[in-house]
């Protein structure tokens, strides 16, 4: 039944919400929940109360309680299908925010079943949209459980339904979700076809697709395209279309991949208004764009620009965490207990990956103390947020291993690389960990270093062309295998492997670091077999590339081989000049290593995460 009291309270709630007085609106809704009214009126009050609690407070458990009460009230109603859908969706959201994935999936499955029944008796756009919404949510729930086939099945069912009902925006959304799911899985071989279909849909969309939706979908698709290319270790395609970045003080004009500008331009357009469909918060998207831009630029050897984007991304995340009242370390919020923790959680992975990227760039330029400070931030992040640690803990060990091998602590580096291999979390990361472990074994220069290096590389020593690996991983494996063959006395096979690494790194992966190290190795091999001119040509390329990329290790490596070349060619003046040029750089490198090793943080980093090892 309706009454003046009920009508007045409803109007009051609407007015208070429109004015942003959410605390007072909550009180009014609580009063409305106690009034003797029809079940659908009470259910709607409990539902709105739950929605406000989720959106504007940290009291998620009370929000779930009100959503559960609303569900009980609508359960036996003969109609009210749209209200039932709203209630099922809200209950699923509450379970999701509380990390209760099993109950989340059940709530959304119940909503999906409601829609299937409702479609038989009412053919409305609203109910079809709810069917599609629940299909996406159920797919996400299965994906988070690792049940990929079920996740894809629900996406396909949703896409088919949207296509049948000519819901064009939802069709595109299902395509985006499909690419996202495939790109994040271990086997992303199906992604290219789905991605191609998606871009065709975005190039000539129906008139029913709104411009805000289209622009957001285009940005989403570009992000997925880079993620997929990175997973396949094939970023070379992004060098085919370049644009100039204007010169600024202290830096000349440089060319960067056009896709970076495309993403930034689209972001400026879409972030000026509310999202057209549910996605991460705009600042989180901005941080991801910064991260992907940094990855592309670093791959191409433009490390100064890569560092600029990395810094921008880190600043973006830090500002948002400060707005949430967490500070930069997240220690003021207990994970899993509040909406604030969930909001912060949306920034954690981009934050981790940006810090990781920053540390890697610093290691490349041999700024070991700077890298050490960033690694300590990374480890603090992993320790403070256990749920993040599950996903990135092996990555943290990988980063530590790279740092330790860079400062000459090869034995401890090997322990961390082995931890990554043993974790078996990601085959691609595991392959790179084996490469790093094998090279660290060689750098120990022990009597059995070659044998241990071969053991570390495992089956990849004889076969680096594994289907599930990307081109970047294959190139790294060929390079490591070539070096091991060279140390084992098999120069012919060594040269073949390193040549394959160079070809993959140059023509497919587009990775300047791998190109430089492959050139260094090949030039040394060419010199050993008497091809002085060939060695000199490769050295010139390596010298130029490594200097531009600020890859100090590869740069010094090229200088070392140049010394040998000048010695072979009896170019005494050049040899002396090279030694005079190289000497101070080696001293500076040694001092940088010593300074990092003597810092208090070095010991903590070295032992981190190894206590639990058997």
Coordinates of C-alpha atoms in Angstrom, one line a residue:
X1 CA 0.0 0.0 0.0
X2 CA 1.0 3.6 -0.6
X3 CA 0.7 6.4 2.0
X4 CA 1.6 10.0 2.4
X5 CA 4.4 9.0 4.7
X6 CA 5.9 6.6 2.1
X7 CA 5.5 9.1 -0.7
X8 CA 7.1 11.8 1.4
X9 CA 10.0 9.7 2.4
X10 CA 10.6 8.7 -1.3
X11 CA 10.6 12.3 -2.4
X12 CA 12.9 13.2 0.5
X13 CA 15.4 10.5 -0.5
X14 CA 15.4 11.7 -4.1
X15 CA 16.0 15.3 -3.1
X16 CA 18.7 14.5 -0.6
X17 CA 20.6 12.3 -3.2
X18 CA 20.3 15.1 -5.8
X19 CA 21.9 17.5 -3.3
X20 CA 24.7 15.1 -2.5
X21 CA 23.4 14.6 1.1
X22 CA 23.9 10.9 1.1
X23 CA 24.2 10.4 4.9
X24 CA 20.8 12.0 5.4
X25 CA 19.4 10.0 2.5
X26 CA 20.6 6.8 4.3
X27 CA 18.7 7.9 7.4
X28 CA 15.6 8.5 5.3
X29 CA 15.9 5.1 3.6
X30 CA 16.3 3.4 7.0
X31 CA 13.0 5.0 8.1
X32 CA 11.4 3.9 4.9
X33 CA 12.5 0.3 5.5
X34 CA 10.5 0.3 8.8
X35 CA 7.2 1.5 7.3
X36 CA 4.5 -1.0 6.8
X37 CA 4.3 -1.2 3.0
X38 CA 4.0 -3.5 0.0
X39 CA 6.9 -6.0 -0.4
X40 CA 8.1 -4.3 -3.6
X41 CA 8.2 -0.9 -1.9
X42 CA 10.2 -2.3 1.1
X43 CA 12.5 -4.3 -1.3
X44 CA 13.2 -1.1 -3.3
X45 CA 14.0 0.8 -0.1
X46 CA 16.4 -2.0 1.0
X47 CA 17.9 -2.1 -2.5
X48 CA 18.5 1.7 -2.6
X49 CA 19.9 1.6 0.9
X50 CA 22.4 -1.1 -0.2
X51 CA 23.4 0.9 -3.3
X52 CA 24.1 4.0 -1.3
X53 CA 26.1 2.1 1.3
X54 CA 28.2 0.6 -1.4
X55 CA 28.7 3.8 -3.3
X56 CA 29.3 6.2 -0.4
X57 CA 30.5 4.2 2.7
X58 CA 32.8 1.5 3.7
X59 CA 30.1 -0.6 5.3
X60 CA 29.9 -3.4 2.7
X61 CA 28.5 -6.1 5.1
X62 CA 25.5 -4.0 6.0
X63 CA 25.0 -3.3 2.3
X64 CA 25.0 -7.0 1.6
X65 CA 22.5 -7.5 4.4
X66 CA 20.1 -5.0 2.9
X67 CA 20.5 -6.6 -0.6
X68 CA 19.8 -10.0 0.9
X69 CA 16.7 -8.7 2.6
X70 CA 15.5 -7.2 -0.7
X71 CA 16.0 -10.5 -2.4
X72 CA 13.9 -12.3 0.2
X73 CA 11.1 -9.8 -0.3
X74 CA 11.0 -10.1 -4.1
X75 CA 11.5 -13.9 -4.2
X76 CA 7.8 -14.8 -4.2
X77 CA 6.5 -11.7 -6.0
X78 CA 4.4 -12.7 -9.1
X79 CA 5.9 -9.9 -11.2
X80 CA 8.6 -7.2 -10.6
X81 CA 11.1 -8.9 -12.9
X82 CA 13.2 -5.8 -13.5
X83 CA 13.3 -5.1 -9.7
X84 CA 14.4 -8.8 -9.2
X85 CA 17.2 -8.2 -11.7
X86 CA 18.3 -5.1 -9.9
X87 CA 18.4 -6.9 -6.6
X88 CA 20.3 -9.9 -8.0
X89 CA 22.8 -7.6 -9.5
X90 CA 23.3 -5.6 -6.3
X91 CA 23.8 -8.7 -4.2
X92 CA 26.4 -10.0 -6.7
X93 CA 28.2 -6.6 -6.5
X94 CA 28.3 -6.9 -2.7
X95 CA 29.7 -10.4 -2.8
X96 CA 32.2 -9.3 -5.4
X97 CA 33.4 -6.3 -3.3
X98 CA 33.8 -8.6 -0.2
X99 CA 35.8 -11.2 -2.3
X100 CA 33.1 -13.8 -2.0
X101 CA 33.4 -15.1 -5.6
X102 CA 31.4 -18.3 -5.1
X103 CA 28.4 -16.4 -3.8
X104 CA 29.0 -13.7 -6.4
X105 CA 28.7 -16.2 -9.2
X106 CA 25.5 -17.7 -7.7
X107 CA 23.9 -14.3 -7.4
X108 CA 24.6 -13.5 -11.1
X109 CA 23.6 -16.9 -12.3
X110 CA 20.3 -16.4 -10.5
X111 CA 19.9 -13.1 -12.3
X112 CA 20.6 -14.8 -15.6
X113 CA 18.0 -17.5 -14.9
X114 CA 15.5 -14.8 -14.1
X115 CA 16.2 -13.1 -17.4
X116 CA 15.8 -16.4 -19.3
X117 CA 12.4 -17.0 -17.7
X118 CA 11.4 -13.3 -18.2
X119 CA 12.2 -13.3 -21.9
X120 CA 9.5 -16.0 -22.5
X121 CA 6.8 -13.6 -21.3
X122 CA 8.2 -10.1 -22.0
X123 CA 10.2 -9.0 -25.0
X124 CA 11.6 -5.6 -23.8
X125 CA 15.0 -4.0 -24.4
X126 CA 15.5 -3.7 -20.6
X127 CA 15.2 -7.4 -20.0
X128 CA 17.5 -8.2 -22.9
X129 CA 20.1 -5.7 -21.6
X130 CA 19.9 -7.4 -18.2
X131 CA 20.5 -10.8 -19.9
X132 CA 23.6 -9.4 -21.5
X133 CA 24.8 -7.8 -18.2
X134 CA 24.4 -11.0 -16.3
X135 CA 26.2 -13.0 -19.0
X136 CA 29.2 -10.7 -18.6
X137 CA 29.2 -10.9 -14.8
X138 CA 28.9 -14.7 -14.8
X139 CA 31.7 -14.9 -17.4
X140 CA 33.9 -12.7 -15.2
X141 CA 33.1 -14.9 -12.2
X142 CA 34.2 -18.1 -14.0
X143 CA 37.3 -16.3 -15.4
X144 CA 38.4 -15.4 -11.9
X145 CA 38.1 -19.1 -10.9
X146 CA 40.2 -20.0 -13.9
X147 CA 37.3 -21.8 -15.7
X148 CA 38.1 -20.3 -19.1
X149 CA 35.7 -22.5 -21.2
X150 CA 32.7 -21.5 -19.1
X151 CA 33.7 -17.9 -19.2
X152 CA 34.0 -17.9 -23.0
X153 CA 30.7 -19.9 -23.3
X154 CA 28.7 -17.2 -21.4
X155 CA 30.4 -14.4 -23.5
X156 CA 29.4 -16.2 -26.7
X157 CA 25.8 -16.7 -25.5
X158 CA 25.6 -13.1 -24.6
X159 CA 27.0 -12.0 -27.9
X160 CA 24.6 -14.2 -29.8
X161 CA 21.7 -12.7 -27.8
X162 CA 22.8 -9.1 -28.4
X163 CA 23.2 -9.8 -32.1
X164 CA 19.8 -11.4 -32.3
X165 CA 18.2 -8.4 -30.6
X166 CA 20.4 -5.9 -32.6
X167 CA 21.9 -4.4 -29.4
X168 CA 25.0 -3.1 -31.2
X169 CA 26.8 -1.5 -28.3
X170 CA 26.5 -4.7 -26.3
X171 CA 27.8 -6.7 -29.3
X172 CA 30.9 -4.6 -29.2
X173 CA 31.2 -4.9 -25.5
X174 CA 31.1 -8.7 -25.7
X175 CA 33.8 -8.6 -28.4
X176 CA 36.0 -6.5 -26.1
X177 CA 35.4 -8.9 -23.2
X178 CA 36.3 -11.9 -25.4
X179 CA 39.6 -10.3 -26.5
X180 CA 40.4 -9.3 -23.0
X181 CA 39.8 -12.8 -21.7
X182 CA 41.8 -14.5 -24.4
X183 CA 44.6 -12.0 -24.2
X184 CA 45.0 -12.6 -20.4
X185 CA 45.0 -16.4 -20.8
X186 CA 48.1 -18.5 -21.4
X187 CA 47.0 -19.5 -24.9
X188 CA 46.1 -16.3 -26.7
X189 CA 46.2 -17.8 -30.2
X190 CA 42.5 -17.2 -30.8
X191 CA 42.8 -13.5 -29.9
X192 CA 44.0 -12.2 -33.2
X193 CA 40.9 -13.2 -35.1
X194 CA 38.6 -11.8 -32.5
X195 CA 40.6 -8.6 -32.3
X196 CA 40.5 -8.2 -36.1
X197 CA 36.7 -8.6 -36.0
X198 CA 36.5 -6.1 -33.1
X199 CA 38.4 -3.4 -35.1
X200 CA 36.2 -4.0 -38.1
X201 CA 33.1 -3.4 -35.9
X202 CA 34.7 -0.1 -34.6
X203 CA 35.7 1.2 -38.0
X204 CA 32.2 1.2 -39.4
X205 CA 29.7 1.0 -36.5
X206 CA 25.9 1.2 -36.8
X207 CA 24.3 4.6 -36.2
X208 CA 22.8 3.2 -32.9
X209 CA 26.3 3.2 -31.4
X210 CA 26.8 6.5 -29.5
X211 CA 30.0 8.5 -30.0
X212 CA 31.0 8.4 -26.3
X213 CA 30.6 4.6 -26.3
X214 CA 32.5 4.3 -29.6
X215 CA 35.5 6.3 -28.3
X216 CA 35.7 4.4 -25.1
X217 CA 35.5 1.1 -27.0
X218 CA 38.3 2.3 -29.3
X219 CA 40.5 3.2 -26.4
X220 CA 39.8 -0.1 -24.7
X221 CA 40.6 -2.0 -28.0
X222 CA 43.9 -0.2 -28.4
X223 CA 44.9 -1.1 -24.9
X224 CA 44.0 -4.7 -25.5
X225 CA 46.0 -4.7 -28.8
X226 CA 49.2 -3.6 -27.1
X227 CA 48.7 -6.2 -24.2
X228 CA 48.2 -8.9 -26.8
X229 CA 51.2 -7.9 -28.8
X230 CA 53.3 -7.7 -25.6
X231 CA 52.2 -11.2 -24.6
X232 CA 53.2 -12.5 -28.0
X233 CA 56.6 -10.7 -27.7
X234 CA 55.9 -8.9 -30.9
X235 CA 55.9 -5.1 -30.5
X236 CA 57.7 -4.5 -33.8
X237 CA 54.3 -3.7 -35.6
X238 CA 54.0 -0.5 -33.6
X239 CA 57.1 0.9 -35.2
X240 CA 55.5 0.9 -38.7
X241 CA 53.5 4.1 -37.9
X242 CA 55.5 6.7 -36.0
X243 CA 54.8 10.4 -35.1
X244 CA 57.1 13.1 -33.9
X245 CA 57.2 14.3 -30.3
X246 CA 58.0 18.0 -30.2
X247 CA 61.4 19.0 -28.8
X248 CA 61.6 20.3 -25.3
X249 CA 64.4 21.9 -23.3
X250 CA 67.2 19.5 -23.0
X251 CA 65.7 17.0 -25.5
X252 CA 65.5 16.8 -29.3
X253 CA 62.4 15.9 -31.2
X254 CA 61.8 12.1 -31.3
X255 CA 59.5 9.8 -33.1
X256 CA 57.2 7.6 -31.1
X257 CA 54.6 4.9 -32.0
X258 CA 51.4 6.6 -33.3
X259 CA 49.3 4.4 -31.1
X260 CA 50.6 6.3 -28.0
X261 CA 49.2 9.5 -29.3
X262 CA 46.0 7.8 -30.4
X263 CA 45.4 6.4 -26.8
X264 CA 46.2 9.8 -25.2
X265 CA 43.8 11.7 -27.6
X266 CA 41.0 9.2 -27.0
X267 CA 41.6 9.3 -23.3
X268 CA 41.2 13.1 -23.2
X269 CA 37.9 12.8 -25.0
X270 CA 36.3 10.0 -23.0
X271 CA 37.6 11.0 -19.5
X272 CA 35.8 14.4 -19.7
X273 CA 32.5 12.6 -19.2
X274 CA 31.1 9.6 -17.2
X275 CA 32.1 6.1 -18.6
X276 CA 29.8 4.8 -21.3
X277 CA 30.1 1.3 -19.8
X278 CA 31.6 -0.1 -16.7
X279 CA 35.4 0.1 -16.7
X280 CA 38.2 1.0 -14.3
X281 CA 38.2 4.6 -13.0
X282 CA 39.6 7.1 -15.4
X283 CA 42.9 7.7 -13.4
X284 CA 43.5 3.9 -13.4
X285 CA 43.1 3.8 -17.2
X286 CA 45.4 6.8 -17.5
X287 CA 48.1 4.9 -15.4
X288 CA 47.7 1.9 -17.7
X289 CA 48.2 4.1 -20.8
X290 CA 51.4 5.5 -19.2
X291 CA 52.6 2.0 -18.5
X292 CA 51.9 0.6 -22.0
X293 CA 53.5 3.8 -23.5
X294 CA 56.6 3.2 -21.4
X295 CA 56.8 -0.5 -22.4
X296 CA 56.6 0.4 -26.1
X297 CA 59.2 3.2 -25.8
X298 CA 61.6 1.1 -23.7
X299 CA 61.4 -1.7 -26.3
X300 CA 62.5 0.7 -28.9
X301 CA 65.4 2.0 -26.9
X302 CA 63.8 5.4 -26.1
X303 CA 64.3 5.1 -22.3
X304 CA 64.2 8.7 -21.4
X305 CA 60.7 9.0 -22.9
X306 CA 59.8 5.7 -21.3
X307 CA 60.9 7.0 -17.9
X308 CA 58.8 10.1 -18.4
X309 CA 55.6 8.0 -19.0
X310 CA 56.5 5.8 -16.0
X311 CA 56.8 8.7 -13.7
X312 CA 53.5 10.2 -15.0
X313 CA 51.8 6.9 -14.3
X314 CA 53.2 6.5 -10.8
X315 CA 52.3 10.1 -9.9
X316 CA 48.7 9.5 -11.2
X317 CA 48.3 6.4 -8.9
X318 CA 49.9 8.1 -5.9
X319 CA 47.5 11.1 -6.2
X320 CA 44.5 8.8 -6.3
X321 CA 45.7 6.8 -3.3
X322 CA 46.1 10.1 -1.4
X323 CA 42.6 11.1 -2.3
X324 CA 41.4 7.8 -0.8
X325 CA 43.2 8.7 2.4
X326 CA 45.6 5.8 2.2
X327 CA 49.0 7.5 1.7
X328 CA 51.4 6.0 -0.8
X329 CA 52.0 2.7 1.0
X330 CA 48.4 1.6 1.6
X331 CA 49.0 0.8 5.2
X332 CA 46.2 2.9 6.6
X333 CA 43.6 0.5 5.1
X334 CA 43.1 -3.1 6.0
X335 CA 42.6 -5.1 2.8
X336 CA 39.2 -6.7 2.2
X337 CA 37.4 -4.8 4.9
X338 CA 36.1 -1.8 3.0
X339 CA 35.0 -0.2 -0.2
X340 CA 38.1 2.0 0.1
X341 CA 40.3 -1.1 0.0
X342 CA 38.4 -2.2 -3.1
X343 CA 38.9 1.2 -4.8
X344 CA 42.5 1.2 -4.0
X345 CA 42.8 -2.4 -5.3
X346 CA 42.0 -1.1 -8.8
X347 CA 45.3 0.8 -8.8
X348 CA 47.5 -1.9 -7.3
X349 CA 48.5 -3.8 -10.4
X350 CA 49.2 -0.8 -12.5
X351 CA 51.2 0.7 -9.6
X352 CA 53.2 -2.5 -9.2
X353 CA 53.9 -2.8 -13.0
X354 CA 54.9 0.9 -13.2
X355 CA 57.3 0.5 -10.3
X356 CA 58.7 -2.6 -11.9
X357 CA 59.2 -0.8 -15.2
X358 CA 60.9 2.1 -13.5
X359 CA 63.3 -0.3 -11.7
X360 CA 64.1 -2.1 -14.9
X361 CA 65.0 1.1 -16.7
X362 CA 67.2 2.1 -13.8
X363 CA 69.0 -1.2 -13.9
X364 CA 69.5 -0.8 -17.7
X365 CA 71.4 2.5 -17.1
X366 CA 73.2 1.0 -14.0
X367 CA 71.5 3.3 -11.5
X368 CA 71.6 0.5 -8.9
X369 CA 70.9 2.6 -5.8
X370 CA 67.9 4.2 -7.6
X371 CA 66.7 0.7 -8.7
X372 CA 67.2 -0.6 -5.1
X373 CA 64.9 2.1 -3.7
X374 CA 62.2 1.3 -6.2
X375 CA 62.5 -2.4 -5.6
X376 CA 62.0 -1.8 -1.8
X377 CA 58.8 0.1 -2.8
X378 CA 57.7 -2.9 -4.9
X379 CA 58.3 -5.4 -2.0
X380 CA 56.5 -3.2 0.5
X381 CA 53.5 -3.1 -1.9
X382 CA 53.5 -6.9 -2.3
X383 CA 53.8 -7.4 1.5
X384 CA 51.1 -4.9 2.3
X385 CA 48.6 -6.3 -0.1
X386 CA 48.6 -10.1 0.0
X387 CA 46.0 -10.5 -2.7
X388 CA 48.2 -8.6 -5.1
X389 CA 51.2 -10.7 -4.0
X390 CA 49.6 -13.9 -5.3
X391 CA 49.7 -12.5 -8.8
X392 CA 53.0 -10.7 -8.8
X393 CA 55.1 -12.4 -6.1
X394 CA 57.0 -14.4 -8.8
X395 CA 57.5 -11.2 -10.7
X396 CA 59.0 -9.6 -7.6
X397 CA 61.5 -12.5 -7.3
X398 CA 62.3 -12.0 -11.0
X399 CA 63.0 -8.3 -10.4
X400 CA 65.2 -9.1 -7.4
X401 CA 67.1 -11.6 -9.5
X402 CA 67.8 -9.0 -12.2
X403 CA 69.0 -6.5 -9.6
X404 CA 71.3 -9.0 -7.8
X405 CA 72.8 -10.4 -11.1
X406 CA 73.5 -6.7 -12.1
X407 CA 75.5 -6.0 -8.9
X408 CA 77.4 -9.3 -9.1
X409 CA 75.5 -11.3 -6.5
X410 CA 75.0 -14.2 -8.9
X411 CA 74.5 -17.0 -6.5
X412 CA 71.6 -15.2 -4.7
X413 CA 70.2 -14.1 -8.0
X414 CA 70.0 -17.8 -9.0
X415 CA 68.0 -18.6 -5.9
X416 CA 65.4 -16.0 -6.9
X417 CA 65.3 -17.1 -10.6
X418 CA 64.8 -20.7 -9.4
X419 CA 61.9 -19.5 -7.2
X420 CA 60.2 -18.1 -10.3
X421 CA 60.8 -21.3 -12.3
X422 CA 59.5 -23.4 -9.5
X423 CA 56.4 -21.3 -9.0
X424 CA 55.2 -22.3 -12.5
X425 CA 52.8 -19.3 -12.6
X426 CA 53.5 -18.1 -16.1
X427 CA 55.4 -20.2 -18.8
X428 CA 56.7 -17.1 -20.5
X429 CA 58.1 -15.6 -17.3
X430 CA 59.4 -19.0 -16.4
X431 CA 61.3 -19.2 -19.7
X432 CA 62.9 -15.8 -19.1
X433 CA 63.8 -16.8 -15.6
X434 CA 65.6 -19.9 -17.0
X435 CA 67.5 -17.6 -19.4
X436 CA 68.5 -15.3 -16.5
X437 CA 69.4 -18.3 -14.3
X438 CA 71.6 -19.8 -17.0
X439 CA 73.4 -16.5 -17.7
X440 CA 73.9 -16.0 -13.9
X441 CA 75.5 -19.5 -13.7
X442 CA 77.9 -18.5 -16.5
X443 CA 78.8 -15.3 -14.6
X444 CA 79.8 -17.2 -11.5
X445 CA 82.7 -18.5 -13.6
X446 CA 82.8 -21.7 -11.5
X447 CA 84.4 -24.8 -12.9
X448 CA 80.9 -26.4 -13.5
X449 CA 79.2 -23.1 -14.6
X450 CA 78.5 -24.3 -18.2
X451 CA 76.9 -27.6 -17.0
X452 CA 74.8 -25.8 -14.4
X453 CA 73.8 -23.2 -17.1
X454 CA 72.7 -26.0 -19.4
X455 CA 70.7 -27.6 -16.6
X456 CA 69.1 -24.2 -15.8
X457 CA 68.0 -23.7 -19.4
X458 CA 66.5 -27.3 -19.4
X459 CA 64.9 -28.5 -22.6
X460 CA 65.2 -25.0 -24.1
X461 CA 68.9 -25.6 -24.5
X462 CA 68.1 -27.8 -27.6
X463 CA 64.7 -26.4 -28.5
X464 CA 63.8 -22.7 -28.1
X465 CA 61.0 -22.7 -30.7
X466 CA 58.2 -23.5 -28.3
X467 CA 54.7 -22.6 -29.6
X468 CA 53.3 -21.1 -26.4
X469 CA 56.2 -18.6 -26.1
X470 CA 56.3 -15.2 -27.6
X471 CA 59.0 -14.0 -30.0
X472 CA 60.8 -12.0 -27.3
X473 CA 61.1 -15.2 -25.1
X474 CA 62.2 -17.3 -28.1
X475 CA 64.9 -14.7 -28.9
X476 CA 66.2 -14.7 -25.3
X477 CA 66.3 -18.5 -25.2
X478 CA 68.2 -18.7 -28.5
X479 CA 70.7 -16.1 -27.2
X480 CA 71.3 -18.0 -23.9
X481 CA 71.5 -21.3 -25.7
X482 CA 74.0 -19.8 -28.1
X483 CA 76.2 -18.5 -25.3
X484 CA 76.2 -21.9 -23.6
X485 CA 77.1 -23.6 -26.8
X486 CA 79.9 -21.2 -27.3
X487 CA 81.3 -21.8 -23.8
X488 CA 80.9 -25.6 -24.4
X489 CA 83.1 -25.3 -27.5
X490 CA 80.4 -25.7 -30.1
X491 CA 81.0 -22.4 -32.0
X492 CA 79.1 -23.3 -35.1
X493 CA 75.9 -24.1 -33.2
X494 CA 76.5 -21.1 -31.0
X495 CA 76.6 -18.7 -34.0
X496 CA 73.5 -20.3 -35.5
X497 CA 71.5 -19.8 -32.2
X498 CA 72.7 -16.2 -31.7
X499 CA 71.9 -15.3 -35.3
X500 CA 68.3 -16.7 -34.8
X501 CA 68.1 -14.5 -31.6
X502 CA 69.1 -11.4 -33.5
X503 CA 66.7 -12.1 -36.4
X504 CA 63.8 -12.6 -34.0
X505 CA 64.7 -9.6 -31.8
X506 CA 65.1 -7.3 -34.9
X507 CA 62.3 -8.4 -37.2
X508 CA 59.6 -9.6 -34.8
X509 CA 60.2 -8.7 -31.2
X510 CA 61.6 -5.2 -31.9
X511 CA 63.5 -5.4 -28.6
X512 CA 66.6 -3.1 -28.6
X513 CA 68.1 -4.7 -25.5
X514 CA 68.1 -8.2 -27.1
X515 CA 69.3 -6.7 -30.4
X516 CA 72.3 -5.1 -28.7
X517 CA 73.3 -8.2 -26.7
X518 CA 72.9 -10.4 -29.7
X519 CA 75.1 -8.1 -31.8
X520 CA 77.7 -8.0 -29.1
X521 CA 77.8 -11.8 -28.9
X522 CA 77.9 -12.2 -32.7
X523 CA 80.6 -9.6 -33.2
X524 CA 82.8 -11.5 -30.7
X525 CA 82.2 -14.8 -32.5
X526 CA 82.9 -13.2 -35.9
X527 CA 86.2 -11.8 -34.6
X528 CA 87.1 -15.3 -33.2
X529 CA 86.6 -16.8 -36.7
X530 CA 88.6 -14.1 -38.4
X531 CA 85.8 -12.0 -39.9
X532 CA 87.1 -8.6 -38.7
X533 CA 85.0 -6.5 -41.1
X534 CA 81.8 -8.3 -40.2
X535 CA 82.6 -7.9 -36.5
X536 CA 83.3 -4.2 -36.9
X537 CA 80.0 -3.6 -38.7
X538 CA 78.0 -5.3 -35.9
X539 CA 80.0 -3.5 -33.2
X540 CA 79.2 -0.1 -34.8
X541 CA 75.5 -0.9 -34.8
X542 CA 75.6 -2.2 -31.2
X543 CA 77.7 0.8 -30.0
X544 CA 75.2 3.3 -31.6
X545 CA 72.0 1.5 -30.4
X546 CA 73.2 0.8 -26.8
X547 CA 74.4 4.4 -26.4
X548 CA 71.1 5.8 -27.6
X549 CA 69.2 3.4 -25.3
X550 CA 71.4 4.2 -22.3
X551 CA 72.1 0.4 -22.0
X552 CA 75.4 0.8 -20.2
X553 CA 76.1 -3.0 -19.9
X554 CA 75.7 -3.6 -23.6
X555 CA 77.6 -0.3 -24.3
X556 CA 80.5 -1.4 -22.2
X557 CA 80.3 -4.9 -23.8
X558 CA 80.7 -3.3 -27.3
X559 CA 83.7 -1.3 -26.1
X560 CA 85.3 -4.5 -24.8
X561 CA 84.9 -6.3 -28.1
X562 CA 86.2 -3.1 -29.9
X563 CA 89.4 -3.4 -27.8
X564 CA 89.9 -6.9 -29.2
X565 CA 89.1 -5.7 -32.7
X566 CA 91.7 -2.9 -32.5
X567 CA 94.2 -5.3 -31.0
X568 CA 93.7 -7.7 -33.9
X569 CA 94.0 -4.9 -36.5
X570 CA 97.1 -3.6 -34.7
X571 CA 95.5 -0.1 -34.4
X572 CA 97.5 1.0 -31.4
X573 CA 96.3 4.6 -31.2
X574 CA 92.7 3.6 -31.3
X575 CA 93.3 0.8 -28.8
X576 CA 94.9 3.2 -26.3
X577 CA 92.1 5.7 -26.9
X578 CA 89.5 3.1 -26.4
X579 CA 91.1 2.0 -23.1
X580 CA 91.2 5.6 -21.9
X581 CA 87.6 6.1 -22.8
X582 CA 86.4 2.8 -21.3
X583 CA 88.4 2.9 -18.1
X584 CA 86.5 5.7 -16.3
X585 CA 83.2 4.2 -17.2
X586 CA 84.2 0.8 -15.7
X587 CA 85.3 2.6 -12.6
X588 CA 82.0 4.5 -12.3
X589 CA 80.1 1.2 -12.8
X590 CA 82.2 -0.5 -10.1
X591 CA 81.5 2.4 -7.7
X592 CA 77.8 2.3 -8.5
X593 CA 77.7 -1.5 -7.7
X594 CA 79.7 -1.0 -4.4
X595 CA 77.4 1.9 -3.3
X596 CA 74.3 -0.3 -3.8
X597 CA 75.7 -3.4 -2.1
X598 CA 76.7 -1.3 1.0
X599 CA 73.1 0.1 1.4
X600 CA 70.9 -1.3 4.2
X601 CA 68.2 -2.2 1.7
X602 CA 70.5 -4.6 -0.2
X603 CA 70.5 -7.3 2.5
X604 CA 66.7 -7.1 2.8
X605 CA 66.2 -7.4 -0.9
X606 CA 68.7 -10.3 -1.2
X607 CA 66.8 -12.4 1.4
X608 CA 63.3 -11.4 0.6
X609 CA 60.9 -14.3 0.1
X610 CA 63.5 -17.0 0.4
X611 CA 62.8 -17.9 4.1
X612 CA 59.8 -20.0 3.1
X613 CA 61.8 -22.1 0.7
X614 CA 62.4 -25.6 1.7

